[in-house]
Amino acid sequence: MSIAPKAIDKLTASEAAAELARLATQIAAHDAAYHLDDAPEISDAAYDALSQRNDAIEQQFPELVRDDSPSKKVGAPLSEKFAKVPHFVRMLSLGNAFNDGDVADFVARISRFLKLDEPVLFTAEPKIDGLSASLRYEKGKFVLGLTRGDGAVGENITENLMTISDIPHTIKNAPDVIEIRGEVYMAKAAFATLNQTQEAKGEQAFANPRNAAAGSLRQLDSKITAARPLAFFAYAWGEVSHMPADTQTGMMALFKKWGFQVNPLPEQCDTVEALILHYERIEQRRASLDYDIDGVVYKVDRLDYQERLGFVSRAPRWAIAHKFPAEQATTILNDIEIQVGRTGALTPVAKLDPVNVGGVVVSNATLHNQDEIERKDIRIGDTVVIQRAGDVIPQVVRVLIDKRLKTSKPFVFPKVCPVCGSAAVRAEDEKGGSDVVCRCTGGLSCPAQAVERLKHFVSRRAMDIDGLGAKQIEAFYEDGLVKSPADIFTLQKRDKTGLKKLKDREGFGSLSVSNLFAAIDTARSQKLPRFLFGLGIRHVGETTAGLIARHVGTGEGFFEFGQTLAAEEEAATGAAADFLAIDGIGETVVTALREFFSETHNVEALRALLDQVDPAPVAEVKSDSPVAGKIVVFTGTLTQMTRDEAKVRAAALGAKVSGSVSAKTDILIAGEKAGSKLKKATELGVTTMTEAEWLELIGS
């Protein structure tokens, strides 16, 4: 009998934390496959299901939100083929709506945030399925073109973008600086012609227009890009020296005037019903359009409202993508492969007969965990329905029982790690609840965990060591050259005295070895947040690593802080109390750090590593704002804006927003009906001010 999935409101805190960790790892891998490799492994249906599950758990357990949470991520790590250039203004992603209720909630949130009684005017336009790009114009001349990359840094593909006829090289009567953003895509008719040409040459055909566009745009030879039928729709902007319009609609009209192609199907709507009606009209026209779309995007039309609404994590508050329903196909599940991640999580993956689902060939699908397999009674040899929603990630929806082989047997989830043979267990919390994730107990003695942690340590978002990728880590680990992070930084010294030199290894030469050692030396002074993220401590993602870095100051400061934390008996006293006062830090992070520093081998490994590196401390916030660097706390009911908007503005001015009052608090802003926080601030002598005084101070 299959086991029903545990409802989110029935999850214990430990179960929720474990599932969020698993989801973060899975979604990150699928993001990289889609954005970086242009080779998605699962459909949007599966991907969206993972994301929705993640978001729902985060809503139920806000204190457990991870800093590497998929809800905070944009794009994926960058390709090594192109120069990396920081975006002047981050390129963010969009939140998703999957049904009419989600759209109604989005509109209601906008009204609540802005404290408006009158209707808000929105634009609704098709969501193009292509590759995002940013075009920078200075004095009317196209000077730089970037991919989205990871949102903060993009790949320089200027020469390739210049070959696209829809992108003008010069524009007239534009601001001195303006970044036009939009989507590079390939029309369906052009895609069909391209594939006919590919097949005539005996070359592999592309899976779908999106992959064809992405592959064409990432060519090192711009002549190849020029030969591909690429197009561009403009729909947004980045840095602008002065805004030439005050609405989204006005900006689109200017884009068109400057020679850009803009989508011809936008609609202005001021009610939920109007938005949904336009969505349904676009969906009906979807098949007849000559370009792929995967939904409709709703945006607040007034730019002053957009500015007030700002952003949350990876997405703007003022826009959302209403996704189309899932697409499905049927195939055979040939095997279930158990993969072991860096935290020891055993993740089952379905190995499928390749099947085309909505234009993407799918051969793998996530099975999530043991409970999911048992709930759906998924067995090797089954005929299964695979689903994609939008255009990214696939999942197994159900088994076609009537086609099941008589010899089939239920899948038995392993009780030992398939890599090291250590026991694989599902931990229990204090209430006896079972973790949804089964983990290898081998720790660093498990090669899979050790290797995956080393891969994470050297990855782009962590220490960023060029020339030391996944294959090199695997080979070096197997040969005993690198068993711990510290070994990376003694590699050159050991190579000098070793009998076999790195330059004699397959795939290495004198130049590549020299470049590798130079990259390793550069990483010795990598920024502290990246260093902390690279340690792979559970629940310490990039954002949390940045918060910790600001709190501890240096690598040695982190070492001392961790040991102090581990020595404290109470969870919320001493060092932990000050740490917990930081907005964004919760008990889960404190517990994770305490557990990390309670393990002798972790302390020894970190000590050995700090003997080899000296991470660069976080630079002080430089701002002429009167509240830059100040710790501020908001309490009570604000009347001029919501508390969320107040926090966003404070953070933008360089203030550190805390959720609790302590002796280190600089300013408490007390709204109406302020309670215990105001009382405590008064007792501690903390500067307190009204909302009006705060707005006067920051010049708003």
Short mmCIF file of C-alpha atoms in Angstrom, two decimals, residues 460-629:
data_model
loop_
_atom_site.label_atom_id
_atom_site.label_comp_id
_atom_site.label_asym_id
_atom_site.label_seq_id
_atom_site.Cartn_x
_atom_site.Cartn_y
_atom_site.Cartn_z
CA ARG A 460 32.01 29.50 -9.32
CA ARG A 461 29.81 30.85 -6.56
CA ALA A 462 32.23 29.77 -3.84
CA MET A 463 36.06 29.92 -4.17
CA ASP A 464 35.87 30.15 -7.99
CA ILE A 465 39.11 28.29 -8.82
CA ASP A 466 39.52 28.18 -12.61
CA GLY A 467 40.95 24.95 -13.94
CA LEU A 468 39.79 22.91 -10.97
CA GLY A 469 36.41 21.63 -12.09
CA ALA A 470 34.35 18.55 -11.29
CA LYS A 471 36.46 16.15 -13.37
CA GLN A 472 39.73 17.36 -11.89
CA ILE A 473 38.38 17.12 -8.33
CA GLU A 474 37.20 13.56 -8.94
CA ALA A 475 40.57 12.54 -10.42
CA PHE A 476 42.61 14.29 -7.72
CA TYR A 477 40.50 12.75 -4.97
CA GLU A 478 40.76 9.27 -6.43
CA ASP A 479 44.55 9.60 -6.70
CA GLY A 480 44.85 10.93 -3.14
CA LEU A 481 46.11 14.38 -4.18
CA VAL A 482 43.17 16.33 -2.70
CA LYS A 483 41.17 14.90 0.19
CA SER A 484 40.28 18.17 1.98
CA PRO A 485 40.00 21.86 1.02
CA ALA A 486 43.38 22.61 2.63
CA ASP A 487 45.04 20.08 0.31
CA ILE A 488 44.20 22.31 -2.65
CA PHE A 489 46.45 25.05 -1.32
CA THR A 490 49.41 22.73 -0.64
CA LEU A 491 49.14 21.12 -4.06
CA GLN A 492 51.88 23.22 -5.69
CA LYS A 493 54.35 22.61 -2.86
CA ARG A 494 53.70 18.86 -2.95
CA ASP A 495 53.93 18.83 -6.75
CA LYS A 496 57.49 20.15 -6.58
CA THR A 497 58.64 17.22 -4.45
CA GLY A 498 56.38 14.53 -5.95
CA LEU A 499 57.67 11.83 -8.25
CA LYS A 500 54.82 12.36 -10.73
CA LYS A 501 54.20 15.96 -11.76
CA LEU A 502 50.80 17.41 -12.59
CA LYS A 503 52.07 18.42 -16.04
CA ASP A 504 52.58 14.71 -16.82
CA ARG A 505 48.93 13.87 -16.15
CA GLU A 506 46.52 13.37 -19.02
CA GLY A 507 44.80 16.65 -19.89
CA PHE A 508 47.48 18.79 -18.23
CA GLY A 509 50.42 20.64 -19.69
CA SER A 510 52.92 23.13 -18.32
CA LEU A 511 50.70 26.12 -19.14
CA SER A 512 47.50 24.61 -17.69
CA VAL A 513 49.35 23.62 -14.51
CA SER A 514 50.82 27.12 -14.21
CA ASN A 515 47.36 28.65 -14.69
CA LEU A 516 45.88 26.30 -12.11
CA PHE A 517 48.45 27.20 -9.46
CA ALA A 518 47.91 30.91 -10.22
CA ALA A 519 44.15 30.46 -9.77
CA ILE A 520 44.71 28.65 -6.48
CA ASP A 521 46.94 31.47 -5.24
CA THR A 522 44.30 34.03 -6.21
CA ALA A 523 41.70 32.07 -4.24
CA ARG A 524 43.78 32.40 -1.07
CA SER A 525 42.33 35.89 -0.69
CA GLN A 526 38.82 35.12 -1.95
CA LYS A 527 36.07 37.22 -0.37
CA LEU A 528 34.95 35.99 3.04
CA PRO A 529 31.25 35.40 2.09
CA ARG A 530 32.34 33.12 -0.78
CA PHE A 531 34.74 31.30 1.53
CA LEU A 532 32.02 30.70 4.12
CA PHE A 533 29.55 29.57 1.46
CA GLY A 534 32.19 27.21 0.07
CA LEU A 535 32.49 25.39 3.38
CA GLY A 536 29.17 23.74 2.56
CA ILE A 537 27.68 24.08 6.03
CA ARG A 538 24.01 23.08 5.99
CA HIS A 539 21.60 26.03 5.84
CA VAL A 540 24.44 28.47 5.08
CA GLY A 541 23.72 29.70 1.58
CA GLU A 542 25.14 32.74 -0.16
CA THR A 543 22.94 35.31 1.57
CA THR A 544 23.48 33.84 5.03
CA ALA A 545 27.22 33.61 4.33
CA GLY A 546 27.18 37.36 3.65
CA LEU A 547 25.36 38.05 6.93
CA ILE A 548 27.80 35.86 8.85
CA ALA A 549 30.77 37.53 7.16
CA ARG A 550 29.61 40.98 8.24
CA HIS A 551 29.09 39.70 11.77
CA VAL A 552 32.47 37.95 12.21
CA GLY A 553 34.63 40.24 10.07
CA THR A 554 37.42 37.80 9.14
CA GLY A 555 38.16 34.13 8.65
CA GLU A 556 39.81 33.94 12.06
CA GLY A 557 36.86 35.81 13.51
CA PHE A 558 34.56 33.12 12.11
CA PHE A 559 36.72 30.38 13.64
CA GLU A 560 36.61 32.02 17.08
CA PHE A 561 32.88 32.77 16.80
CA GLY A 562 32.10 29.17 15.88
CA GLN A 563 34.05 27.75 18.78
CA THR A 564 32.35 30.15 21.18
CA LEU A 565 28.98 29.17 19.75
CA ALA A 566 29.70 25.45 20.15
CA ALA A 567 30.78 25.94 23.76
CA GLU A 568 27.53 27.65 24.76
CA GLU A 569 24.94 25.40 26.33
CA GLU A 570 21.90 27.57 25.63
CA ALA A 571 20.78 28.14 22.04
CA ALA A 572 19.83 31.82 22.42
CA THR A 573 22.33 33.24 24.89
CA GLY A 574 25.75 34.86 24.62
CA ALA A 575 27.20 34.87 21.10
CA ALA A 576 24.03 33.29 19.72
CA ALA A 577 21.79 36.06 21.08
CA ASP A 578 23.61 38.84 19.21
CA PHE A 579 23.77 36.69 16.12
CA LEU A 580 20.04 35.94 16.21
CA ALA A 581 19.28 39.67 16.35
CA ILE A 582 20.42 39.97 12.73
CA ASP A 583 17.48 40.14 10.34
CA GLY A 584 17.67 36.96 8.28
CA ILE A 585 19.36 34.77 10.89
CA GLY A 586 17.26 32.15 12.64
CA GLU A 587 17.64 29.25 15.04
CA THR A 588 18.22 26.84 12.15
CA VAL A 589 21.42 28.63 11.13
CA VAL A 590 22.67 28.85 14.72
CA THR A 591 22.04 25.13 15.21
CA ALA A 592 23.80 24.28 11.93
CA LEU A 593 26.89 26.30 12.91
CA ARG A 594 26.90 24.83 16.40
CA GLU A 595 26.72 21.30 14.98
CA PHE A 596 29.49 22.06 12.48
CA PHE A 597 31.87 23.34 15.16
CA SER A 598 30.96 20.52 17.54
CA GLU A 599 32.63 18.01 15.19
CA THR A 600 36.36 17.75 15.84
CA HIS A 601 37.19 16.85 12.24
CA ASN A 602 35.38 19.98 10.98
CA VAL A 603 37.33 22.21 13.35
CA GLU A 604 40.61 20.56 12.35
CA ALA A 605 39.81 20.86 8.63
CA LEU A 606 38.87 24.54 9.01
CA ARG A 607 41.98 25.27 11.05
CA ALA A 608 44.18 23.63 8.41
CA LEU A 609 42.41 25.62 5.71
CA LEU A 610 42.79 28.97 7.49
CA ASP A 611 46.49 28.27 7.84
CA GLN A 612 46.62 28.36 4.03
CA VAL A 613 44.18 31.15 3.15
CA ASP A 614 43.30 34.64 4.33
CA PRO A 615 39.79 35.49 3.06
CA ALA A 616 39.20 39.14 2.24
CA PRO A 617 36.82 40.77 4.75
CA VAL A 618 33.57 42.35 3.59
CA ALA A 619 34.02 45.96 2.58
CA GLU A 620 32.28 48.51 4.74
CA VAL A 621 29.12 49.99 3.26
CA LYS A 622 30.11 53.32 1.72
CA SER A 623 27.21 55.72 1.55
CA ASP A 624 26.41 59.32 2.31
CA SER A 625 23.16 58.12 3.83
CA PRO A 626 22.72 59.22 7.46
CA VAL A 627 21.73 55.65 8.38
CA ALA A 628 24.46 53.73 6.55
CA GLY A 629 25.82 51.04 8.84
#
